[in-house]
mmCIF file with all atom_site columns, C-alpha atoms and ligand atoms in Angstrom:
data_model
loop_
_atom_site.group_PDB
_atom_site.id
_atom_site.type_symbol
_atom_site.label_atom_id
_atom_site.label_alt_id
_atom_site.label_comp_id
_atom_site.label_asym_id
_atom_site.label_entity_id
_atom_site.label_seq_id
_atom_site.pdbx_PDB_ins_code
_atom_site.Cartn_x
_atom_site.Cartn_y
_atom_site.Cartn_z
_atom_site.occupancy
_atom_site.B_iso_or_equiv
_atom_site.pdbx_formal_charge
_atom_site.auth_seq_id
_atom_site.auth_comp_id
_atom_site.auth_asym_id
_atom_site.auth_atom_id
_atom_site.pdbx_PDB_model_num
ATOM   1   C  CA  . MET A 1 1   ? 95.182  97.121  116.267 1.00 0.00 ? 15  MET A CA  1
ATOM   2   C  CA  . ASP A 1 2   ? 95.701  98.101  112.641 1.00 0.00 ? 16  ASP A CA  1
ATOM   3   C  CA  . THR A 1 3   ? 96.649  95.938  109.696 1.00 0.00 ? 17  THR A CA  1
ATOM   4   C  CA  . THR A 1 4   ? 98.668  97.332  106.804 1.00 0.00 ? 18  THR A CA  1
ATOM   5   C  CA  . LEU A 1 5   ? 99.585  96.078  103.346 1.00 0.00 ? 19  LEU A CA  1
ATOM   6   C  CA  . ILE A 1 6   ? 103.291 95.909  102.568 1.00 0.00 ? 20  ILE A CA  1
ATOM   7   C  CA  . LEU A 1 7   ? 104.642 94.908  99.159  1.00 0.00 ? 21  LEU A CA  1
ATOM   8   C  CA  . PHE A 1 8   ? 108.224 93.892  98.578  1.00 0.00 ? 22  PHE A CA  1
ATOM   9   C  CA  . LYS A 1 9   ? 108.703 95.171  95.024  1.00 0.00 ? 23  LYS A CA  1
ATOM   10  C  CA  . PRO A 1 10  ? 110.586 93.300  92.274  1.00 0.00 ? 24  PRO A CA  1
ATOM   11  C  CA  . ASP A 1 11  ? 113.890 95.043  93.102  1.00 0.00 ? 25  ASP A CA  1
ATOM   12  C  CA  . ALA A 1 12  ? 113.730 93.768  96.684  1.00 0.00 ? 26  ALA A CA  1
ATOM   13  C  CA  . LEU A 1 13  ? 113.341 90.173  95.486  1.00 0.00 ? 27  LEU A CA  1
ATOM   14  C  CA  . HIS A 1 14  ? 115.970 90.456  92.723  1.00 0.00 ? 28  HIS A CA  1
ATOM   15  C  CA  . ARG A 1 15  ? 118.409 91.865  95.256  1.00 0.00 ? 29  ARG A CA  1
ATOM   16  C  CA  . GLY A 1 16  ? 117.715 89.077  97.758  1.00 0.00 ? 30  GLY A CA  1
ATOM   17  C  CA  . LEU A 1 17  ? 116.510 91.501  100.428 1.00 0.00 ? 31  LEU A CA  1
ATOM   18  C  CA  . ALA A 1 18  ? 113.144 89.932  101.297 1.00 0.00 ? 32  ALA A CA  1
ATOM   19  C  CA  . GLY A 1 19  ? 114.404 88.190  104.423 1.00 0.00 ? 33  GLY A CA  1
ATOM   20  C  CA  . ARG A 1 20  ? 116.256 91.207  105.771 1.00 0.00 ? 34  ARG A CA  1
ATOM   21  C  CA  . LEU A 1 21  ? 113.345 93.543  105.118 1.00 0.00 ? 35  LEU A CA  1
ATOM   22  C  CA  . LEU A 1 22  ? 110.861 91.186  106.743 1.00 0.00 ? 36  LEU A CA  1
ATOM   23  C  CA  . SER A 1 23  ? 113.125 90.824  109.781 1.00 0.00 ? 37  SER A CA  1
ATOM   24  C  CA  . ARG A 1 24  ? 112.975 94.567  110.356 1.00 0.00 ? 38  ARG A CA  1
ATOM   25  C  CA  . PHE A 1 25  ? 109.172 94.509  110.493 1.00 0.00 ? 39  PHE A CA  1
ATOM   26  C  CA  . GLU A 1 26  ? 109.236 91.512  112.824 1.00 0.00 ? 40  GLU A CA  1
ATOM   27  C  CA  . ASP A 1 27  ? 111.886 93.143  115.010 1.00 0.00 ? 41  ASP A CA  1
ATOM   28  C  CA  . LYS A 1 28  ? 109.647 96.189  115.336 1.00 0.00 ? 42  LYS A CA  1
ATOM   29  C  CA  . GLY A 1 29  ? 106.846 93.990  116.677 1.00 0.00 ? 43  GLY A CA  1
ATOM   30  C  CA  . LEU A 1 30  ? 104.530 93.738  113.700 1.00 0.00 ? 44  LEU A CA  1
ATOM   31  C  CA  . GLN A 1 31  ? 102.801 90.393  113.290 1.00 0.00 ? 45  GLN A CA  1
ATOM   32  C  CA  . ILE A 1 32  ? 102.509 88.552  109.971 1.00 0.00 ? 46  ILE A CA  1
ATOM   33  C  CA  . VAL A 1 33  ? 98.841  87.828  109.290 1.00 0.00 ? 47  VAL A CA  1
ATOM   34  C  CA  . GLY A 1 34  ? 99.101  87.355  105.514 1.00 0.00 ? 48  GLY A CA  1
ATOM   35  C  CA  . MET A 1 35  ? 101.830 86.525  102.997 1.00 0.00 ? 49  MET A CA  1
ATOM   36  C  CA  . ARG A 1 36  ? 101.795 85.850  99.241  1.00 0.00 ? 50  ARG A CA  1
ATOM   37  C  CA  . LEU A 1 37  ? 104.350 85.619  96.442  1.00 0.00 ? 51  LEU A CA  1
ATOM   38  C  CA  . LEU A 1 38  ? 102.733 86.643  93.173  1.00 0.00 ? 52  LEU A CA  1
ATOM   39  C  CA  . THR A 1 39  ? 103.305 88.320  89.826  1.00 0.00 ? 53  THR A CA  1
ATOM   40  C  CA  . LEU A 1 40  ? 100.976 91.275  89.463  1.00 0.00 ? 54  LEU A CA  1
ATOM   41  C  CA  . SER A 1 41  ? 98.710  91.381  86.421  1.00 0.00 ? 55  SER A CA  1
ATOM   42  C  CA  . GLN A 1 42  ? 98.292  94.685  84.573  1.00 0.00 ? 56  GLN A CA  1
ATOM   43  C  CA  . GLU A 1 43  ? 94.740  94.847  85.923  1.00 0.00 ? 57  GLU A CA  1
ATOM   44  C  CA  . MET A 1 44  ? 95.741  94.361  89.536  1.00 0.00 ? 58  MET A CA  1
ATOM   45  C  CA  . ALA A 1 45  ? 98.605  96.854  89.262  1.00 0.00 ? 59  ALA A CA  1
ATOM   46  C  CA  . ALA A 1 46  ? 96.208  99.391  87.734  1.00 0.00 ? 60  ALA A CA  1
ATOM   47  C  CA  . GLN A 1 47  ? 93.731  98.838  90.568  1.00 0.00 ? 61  GLN A CA  1
ATOM   48  C  CA  . HIS A 1 48  ? 96.413  99.116  93.212  1.00 0.00 ? 62  HIS A CA  1
ATOM   49  C  CA  . TYR A 1 49  ? 97.909  102.308 91.757  1.00 0.00 ? 63  TYR A CA  1
ATOM   50  C  CA  . ALA A 1 50  ? 94.623  103.875 90.553  1.00 0.00 ? 64  ALA A CA  1
ATOM   51  C  CA  . GLU A 1 51  ? 95.391  107.115 92.430  1.00 0.00 ? 65  GLU A CA  1
ATOM   52  C  CA  . HIS A 1 52  ? 98.514  107.649 90.269  1.00 0.00 ? 66  HIS A CA  1
ATOM   53  C  CA  . VAL A 1 53  ? 96.919  107.276 86.816  1.00 0.00 ? 67  VAL A CA  1
ATOM   54  C  CA  . GLY A 1 54  ? 98.124  110.123 84.590  1.00 0.00 ? 68  GLY A CA  1
ATOM   55  C  CA  . ARG A 1 55  ? 101.268 110.883 86.584  1.00 0.00 ? 69  ARG A CA  1
ATOM   56  C  CA  . PRO A 1 56  ? 104.478 110.965 84.500  1.00 0.00 ? 70  PRO A CA  1
ATOM   57  C  CA  . PHE A 1 57  ? 105.898 107.943 86.335  1.00 0.00 ? 71  PHE A CA  1
ATOM   58  C  CA  . TYR A 1 58  ? 102.711 105.846 86.126  1.00 0.00 ? 72  TYR A CA  1
ATOM   59  C  CA  . GLU A 1 59  ? 103.518 103.712 83.040  1.00 0.00 ? 73  GLU A CA  1
ATOM   60  C  CA  . GLY A 1 60  ? 107.022 102.989 84.292  1.00 0.00 ? 74  GLY A CA  1
ATOM   61  C  CA  . LEU A 1 61  ? 105.698 102.110 87.723  1.00 0.00 ? 75  LEU A CA  1
ATOM   62  C  CA  . VAL A 1 62  ? 103.175 99.605  86.377  1.00 0.00 ? 76  VAL A CA  1
ATOM   63  C  CA  . GLY A 1 63  ? 105.795 98.120  84.024  1.00 0.00 ? 77  GLY A CA  1
ATOM   64  C  CA  . PHE A 1 64  ? 108.212 97.701  86.916  1.00 0.00 ? 78  PHE A CA  1
ATOM   65  C  CA  . MET A 1 65  ? 105.644 96.277  89.304  1.00 0.00 ? 79  MET A CA  1
ATOM   66  C  CA  . THR A 1 66  ? 104.426 93.668  86.805  1.00 0.00 ? 80  THR A CA  1
ATOM   67  C  CA  . SER A 1 67  ? 107.920 92.655  85.598  1.00 0.00 ? 81  SER A CA  1
ATOM   68  C  CA  . SER A 1 68  ? 108.568 89.812  88.080  1.00 0.00 ? 82  SER A CA  1
ATOM   69  C  CA  . PRO A 1 69  ? 107.204 88.487  91.377  1.00 0.00 ? 83  PRO A CA  1
ATOM   70  C  CA  . ILE A 1 70  ? 106.477 90.618  94.386  1.00 0.00 ? 84  ILE A CA  1
ATOM   71  C  CA  . MET A 1 71  ? 105.790 89.580  97.958  1.00 0.00 ? 85  MET A CA  1
ATOM   72  C  CA  . ALA A 1 72  ? 102.610 90.839  99.587  1.00 0.00 ? 86  ALA A CA  1
ATOM   73  C  CA  . LEU A 1 73  ? 102.398 90.969  103.360 1.00 0.00 ? 87  LEU A CA  1
ATOM   74  C  CA  . ALA A 1 74  ? 99.633  91.846  105.759 1.00 0.00 ? 88  ALA A CA  1
ATOM   75  C  CA  . LEU A 1 75  ? 101.201 93.098  108.992 1.00 0.00 ? 89  LEU A CA  1
ATOM   76  C  CA  . ARG A 1 76  ? 99.314  93.784  112.207 1.00 0.00 ? 90  ARG A CA  1
ATOM   77  C  CA  . GLY A 1 77  ? 100.162 95.832  115.280 1.00 0.00 ? 91  GLY A CA  1
ATOM   78  C  CA  . PRO A 1 78  ? 99.383  99.049  117.139 1.00 0.00 ? 92  PRO A CA  1
ATOM   79  C  CA  . GLU A 1 79  ? 99.088  101.810 114.508 1.00 0.00 ? 93  GLU A CA  1
ATOM   80  C  CA  . ALA A 1 80  ? 100.664 99.425  112.017 1.00 0.00 ? 94  ALA A CA  1
ATOM   81  C  CA  . VAL A 1 81  ? 100.097 101.775 109.057 1.00 0.00 ? 95  VAL A CA  1
ATOM   82  C  CA  . THR A 1 82  ? 102.028 104.632 110.664 1.00 0.00 ? 96  THR A CA  1
ATOM   83  C  CA  . VAL A 1 83  ? 104.657 102.382 112.212 1.00 0.00 ? 97  VAL A CA  1
ATOM   84  C  CA  . ALA A 1 84  ? 105.385 100.634 108.909 1.00 0.00 ? 98  ALA A CA  1
ATOM   85  C  CA  . ARG A 1 85  ? 105.604 103.896 106.943 1.00 0.00 ? 99  ARG A CA  1
ATOM   86  C  CA  . ALA A 1 86  ? 108.053 105.297 109.509 1.00 0.00 ? 100 ALA A CA  1
ATOM   87  C  CA  . LEU A 1 87  ? 110.169 102.162 109.241 1.00 0.00 ? 101 LEU A CA  1
ATOM   88  C  CA  . MET A 1 88  ? 110.180 102.425 105.427 1.00 0.00 ? 102 MET A CA  1
ATOM   89  C  CA  . GLY A 1 89  ? 111.179 106.087 105.289 1.00 0.00 ? 103 GLY A CA  1
ATOM   90  C  CA  . LYS A 1 90  ? 110.547 108.674 102.588 1.00 0.00 ? 104 LYS A CA  1
ATOM   91  C  CA  . THR A 1 91  ? 109.539 107.588 99.080  1.00 0.00 ? 105 THR A CA  1
ATOM   92  C  CA  . PHE A 1 92  ? 112.915 108.119 97.404  1.00 0.00 ? 106 PHE A CA  1
ATOM   93  C  CA  . GLY A 1 93  ? 116.001 106.354 98.701  1.00 0.00 ? 107 GLY A CA  1
ATOM   94  C  CA  . ILE A 1 94  ? 118.054 109.499 98.216  1.00 0.00 ? 108 ILE A CA  1
ATOM   95  C  CA  . GLU A 1 95  ? 115.853 111.408 100.665 1.00 0.00 ? 109 GLU A CA  1
ATOM   96  C  CA  . ALA A 1 96  ? 115.051 108.609 103.095 1.00 0.00 ? 110 ALA A CA  1
ATOM   97  C  CA  . GLN A 1 97  ? 116.858 108.846 106.416 1.00 0.00 ? 111 GLN A CA  1
ATOM   98  C  CA  . PRO A 1 98  ? 119.571 106.336 107.246 1.00 0.00 ? 112 PRO A CA  1
ATOM   99  C  CA  . GLY A 1 99  ? 118.068 103.833 109.647 1.00 0.00 ? 113 GLY A CA  1
ATOM   100 C  CA  . THR A 1 100 ? 114.923 103.476 107.541 1.00 0.00 ? 114 THR A CA  1
ATOM   101 C  CA  . LEU A 1 101 ? 114.579 100.625 105.057 1.00 0.00 ? 115 LEU A CA  1
ATOM   102 C  CA  . ARG A 1 102 ? 114.558 102.857 101.980 1.00 0.00 ? 116 ARG A CA  1
ATOM   103 C  CA  . GLY A 1 103 ? 117.315 104.960 103.520 1.00 0.00 ? 117 GLY A CA  1
ATOM   104 C  CA  . ASP A 1 104 ? 119.540 101.993 104.254 1.00 0.00 ? 118 ASP A CA  1
ATOM   105 C  CA  . PHE A 1 105 ? 119.046 99.869  101.151 1.00 0.00 ? 119 PHE A CA  1
ATOM   106 C  CA  . GLY A 1 106 ? 118.744 102.156 98.134  1.00 0.00 ? 120 GLY A CA  1
ATOM   107 C  CA  . CYS A 1 107 ? 119.236 105.489 96.411  1.00 0.00 ? 121 CYS A CA  1
ATOM   108 C  CA  . SER A 1 108 ? 116.774 105.196 93.503  1.00 0.00 ? 122 SER A CA  1
ATOM   109 C  CA  . LYS A 1 109 ? 113.460 106.997 92.929  1.00 0.00 ? 123 LYS A CA  1
ATOM   110 C  CA  . SER A 1 110 ? 111.725 104.281 90.944  1.00 0.00 ? 124 SER A CA  1
ATOM   111 C  CA  . TYR A 1 111 ? 113.242 101.256 92.628  1.00 0.00 ? 125 TYR A CA  1
ATOM   112 C  CA  . ASN A 1 112 ? 112.420 101.920 96.231  1.00 0.00 ? 126 ASN A CA  1
ATOM   113 C  CA  . LEU A 1 113 ? 111.963 98.342  97.452  1.00 0.00 ? 127 LEU A CA  1
ATOM   114 C  CA  . LEU A 1 114 ? 108.627 98.583  99.235  1.00 0.00 ? 128 LEU A CA  1
ATOM   115 C  CA  . HIS A 1 115 ? 105.056 99.741  99.185  1.00 0.00 ? 129 HIS A CA  1
ATOM   116 C  CA  . GLY A 1 116 ? 103.181 100.481 102.392 1.00 0.00 ? 130 GLY A CA  1
ATOM   117 C  CA  . SER A 1 117 ? 99.557  101.598 102.796 1.00 0.00 ? 131 SER A CA  1
ATOM   118 C  CA  . ASP A 1 118 ? 99.317  105.320 103.557 1.00 0.00 ? 132 ASP A CA  1
ATOM   119 C  CA  . SER A 1 119 ? 96.167  105.291 105.750 1.00 0.00 ? 133 SER A CA  1
ATOM   120 C  CA  . PRO A 1 120 ? 93.874  102.764 107.449 1.00 0.00 ? 134 PRO A CA  1
ATOM   121 C  CA  . GLU A 1 121 ? 91.343  103.385 104.651 1.00 0.00 ? 135 GLU A CA  1
ATOM   122 C  CA  . SER A 1 122 ? 93.918  102.631 101.931 1.00 0.00 ? 136 SER A CA  1
ATOM   123 C  CA  . ALA A 1 123 ? 95.027  99.598  103.922 1.00 0.00 ? 137 ALA A CA  1
ATOM   124 C  CA  . ALA A 1 124 ? 91.486  98.187  104.009 1.00 0.00 ? 138 ALA A CA  1
ATOM   125 C  CA  . ARG A 1 125 ? 91.103  98.649  100.245 1.00 0.00 ? 139 ARG A CA  1
ATOM   126 C  CA  . GLU A 1 126 ? 94.540  97.225  99.426  1.00 0.00 ? 140 GLU A CA  1
ATOM   127 C  CA  . LEU A 1 127 ? 94.221  94.264  101.793 1.00 0.00 ? 141 LEU A CA  1
ATOM   128 C  CA  . ALA A 1 128 ? 90.923  93.316  100.159 1.00 0.00 ? 142 ALA A CA  1
ATOM   129 C  CA  . LEU A 1 129 ? 92.656  93.390  96.762  1.00 0.00 ? 143 LEU A CA  1
ATOM   130 C  CA  . PHE A 1 130 ? 95.641  91.255  97.766  1.00 0.00 ? 144 PHE A CA  1
ATOM   131 C  CA  . PHE A 1 131 ? 94.002  88.999  100.351 1.00 0.00 ? 145 PHE A CA  1
ATOM   132 C  CA  . PRO A 1 132 ? 90.437  88.421  99.145  1.00 0.00 ? 146 PRO A CA  1
ATOM   133 C  CA  . ASP A 1 133 ? 90.192  85.234  101.231 1.00 0.00 ? 147 ASP A CA  1
ATOM   134 C  CA  . GLY A 1 134 ? 90.988  87.099  104.448 1.00 0.00 ? 148 GLY A CA  1
ATOM   135 C  CA  . LEU A 1 135 ? 93.866  86.981  106.916 1.00 0.00 ? 149 LEU A CA  1
ATOM   136 C  CA  . GLU A 1 136 ? 95.158  84.621  109.588 1.00 0.00 ? 150 GLU A CA  1
ATOM   137 C  CA  . ASP A 1 137 ? 93.919  85.620  113.026 1.00 0.00 ? 151 ASP A CA  1
ATOM   138 C  CA  . TRP A 1 138 ? 96.395  84.325  115.590 1.00 0.00 ? 152 TRP A CA  1
ATOM   139 C  CA  . GLU A 1 139 ? 97.953  85.433  118.877 1.00 0.00 ? 153 GLU A CA  1
ATOM   140 C  CA  . PRO A 1 140 ? 101.770 85.659  118.937 1.00 0.00 ? 154 PRO A CA  1
ATOM   141 C  CA  . ILE A 1 141 ? 103.044 84.139  122.163 1.00 0.00 ? 155 ILE A CA  1
ATOM   142 C  CA  . GLN A 1 142 ? 105.173 87.234  122.800 1.00 0.00 ? 156 GLN A CA  1
ATOM   143 C  CA  . SER A 1 143 ? 102.302 89.696  122.350 1.00 0.00 ? 157 SER A CA  1
ATOM   144 C  CA  . PRO A 1 144 ? 101.999 90.623  126.075 1.00 0.00 ? 158 PRO A CA  1
ATOM   145 C  CA  . TRP A 1 145 ? 105.597 91.898  125.918 1.00 0.00 ? 159 TRP A CA  1
ATOM   146 C  CA  . LEU A 1 146 ? 105.186 93.663  122.581 1.00 0.00 ? 160 LEU A CA  1
ATOM   147 C  CA  . TRP A 1 147 ? 101.925 95.537  122.776 1.00 0.00 ? 161 TRP A CA  1
ATOM   148 C  CA  . ASP A 1 148 ? 100.198 97.643  125.436 1.00 0.00 ? 162 ASP A CA  1
ATOM   149 C  CA  . LYS A 1 149 ? 96.945  96.228  126.740 1.00 0.00 ? 163 LYS A CA  1
ATOM   150 C  CA  . GLU A 1 150 ? 94.850  99.384  126.433 1.00 0.00 ? 164 GLU A CA  1
HETATM 151 P  P1  . IDP B 2 .   ? 104.911 105.904 98.435  1.00 0.00 ? 16  IDP B P1  1
HETATM 152 O  O1  . IDP B 2 .   ? 105.286 104.567 97.833  1.00 0.00 ? 16  IDP B O1  1
HETATM 153 O  O2  . IDP B 2 .   ? 105.985 106.400 99.370  1.00 0.00 ? 16  IDP B O2  1
HETATM 154 O  O3  . IDP B 2 .   ? 103.540 105.929 99.045  1.00 0.00 ? 16  IDP B O3  1
HETATM 155 P  P2  . IDP B 2 .   ? 103.778 107.411 96.213  1.00 0.00 ? 16  IDP B P2  1
HETATM 156 O  O4  . IDP B 2 .   ? 103.885 108.884 96.059  1.00 0.00 ? 16  IDP B O4  1
HETATM 157 O  O5  . IDP B 2 .   ? 102.444 106.846 96.601  1.00 0.00 ? 16  IDP B O5  1
HETATM 158 O  O6  . IDP B 2 .   ? 104.917 106.959 97.221  1.00 0.00 ? 16  IDP B O6  1
HETATM 159 O  O7  . IDP B 2 .   ? 104.234 106.775 94.823  1.00 0.00 ? 16  IDP B O7  1
HETATM 160 C  C1  . IDP B 2 .   ? 104.009 105.414 94.545  1.00 0.00 ? 16  IDP B C1  1
HETATM 161 C  C2  . IDP B 2 .   ? 105.239 104.822 93.898  1.00 0.00 ? 16  IDP B C2  1
HETATM 162 O  O8  . IDP B 2 .   ? 105.445 105.423 92.626  1.00 0.00 ? 16  IDP B O8  1
HETATM 163 C  C3  . IDP B 2 .   ? 106.546 105.083 94.661  1.00 0.00 ? 16  IDP B C3  1
HETATM 164 O  O9  . IDP B 2 .   ? 106.759 104.169 95.710  1.00 0.00 ? 16  IDP B O9  1
HETATM 165 C  C4  . IDP B 2 .   ? 107.579 104.945 93.539  1.00 0.00 ? 16  IDP B C4  1
HETATM 166 O  O10 . IDP B 2 .   ? 107.834 103.559 93.263  1.00 0.00 ? 16  IDP B O10 1
HETATM 167 C  C5  . IDP B 2 .   ? 106.838 105.533 92.346  1.00 0.00 ? 16  IDP B C5  1
HETATM 168 N  N1  . IDP B 2 .   ? 107.152 106.947 92.156  1.00 0.00 ? 16  IDP B N1  1
HETATM 169 C  C6  . IDP B 2 .   ? 106.575 108.019 92.781  1.00 0.00 ? 16  IDP B C6  1
HETATM 170 N  N2  . IDP B 2 .   ? 107.090 109.171 92.347  1.00 0.00 ? 16  IDP B N2  1
HETATM 171 C  C7  . IDP B 2 .   ? 108.008 108.845 91.419  1.00 0.00 ? 16  IDP B C7  1
HETATM 172 C  C8  . IDP B 2 .   ? 108.901 109.621 90.581  1.00 0.00 ? 16  IDP B C8  1
HETATM 173 O  O11 . IDP B 2 .   ? 108.939 110.850 90.636  1.00 0.00 ? 16  IDP B O11 1
HETATM 174 N  N3  . IDP B 2 .   ? 109.721 108.910 89.764  1.00 0.00 ? 16  IDP B N3  1
HETATM 175 C  C9  . IDP B 2 .   ? 109.721 107.564 89.687  1.00 0.00 ? 16  IDP B C9  1
HETATM 176 N  N4  . IDP B 2 .   ? 108.892 106.797 90.438  1.00 0.00 ? 16  IDP B N4  1
HETATM 177 C  C10 . IDP B 2 .   ? 108.061 107.428 91.289  1.00 0.00 ? 16  IDP B C10 1
HETATM 178 MG MG1 . MG  B 3 .   ? 101.654 105.755 98.155  1.00 0.00 ? 17  MG  B MG1 1
#
């Protein structure tokens, strides 16, 4: 089992899409093991997006991400990092396939609704940043029908 960090960005909350986006992850069979509504500080945004420092879009990205609340989710399931990224689609709404979340709900480069960890290593680092007190370990009653045993 993997756990991934998903952020619903400010545009997702302003547009009232949090519930619909979350439903898609639940429908896919990912389990909620952490959830927070928070406004990112400059420091936390800089830590989260450290790999992008110096890129032309960096200042705009941090300004956007700190502008109003975001929702942070820790989602668990088989290969959750890969599964969640596939569900989200390509980075830019214009390029994301219909059927994916970014493909279905937007056509902007900057305002692309979600963040998802890009590897198990990134997920571990990002989860520690957003959920320093740890995650909820629980067994969904439907798990035998959702996940393979091996
Ligand atoms: P990802 O979110 O699909 O992993 P990254 O390349 O890691 O994409 O970029 C992080 C975030 O930075 C994107 O989700 C998007 O919000 C923003 N971003 C990336 N490239 C651009 C750009 O060319 N213009 C505007 N925003 C960008
Ligand atoms: Mg990324």
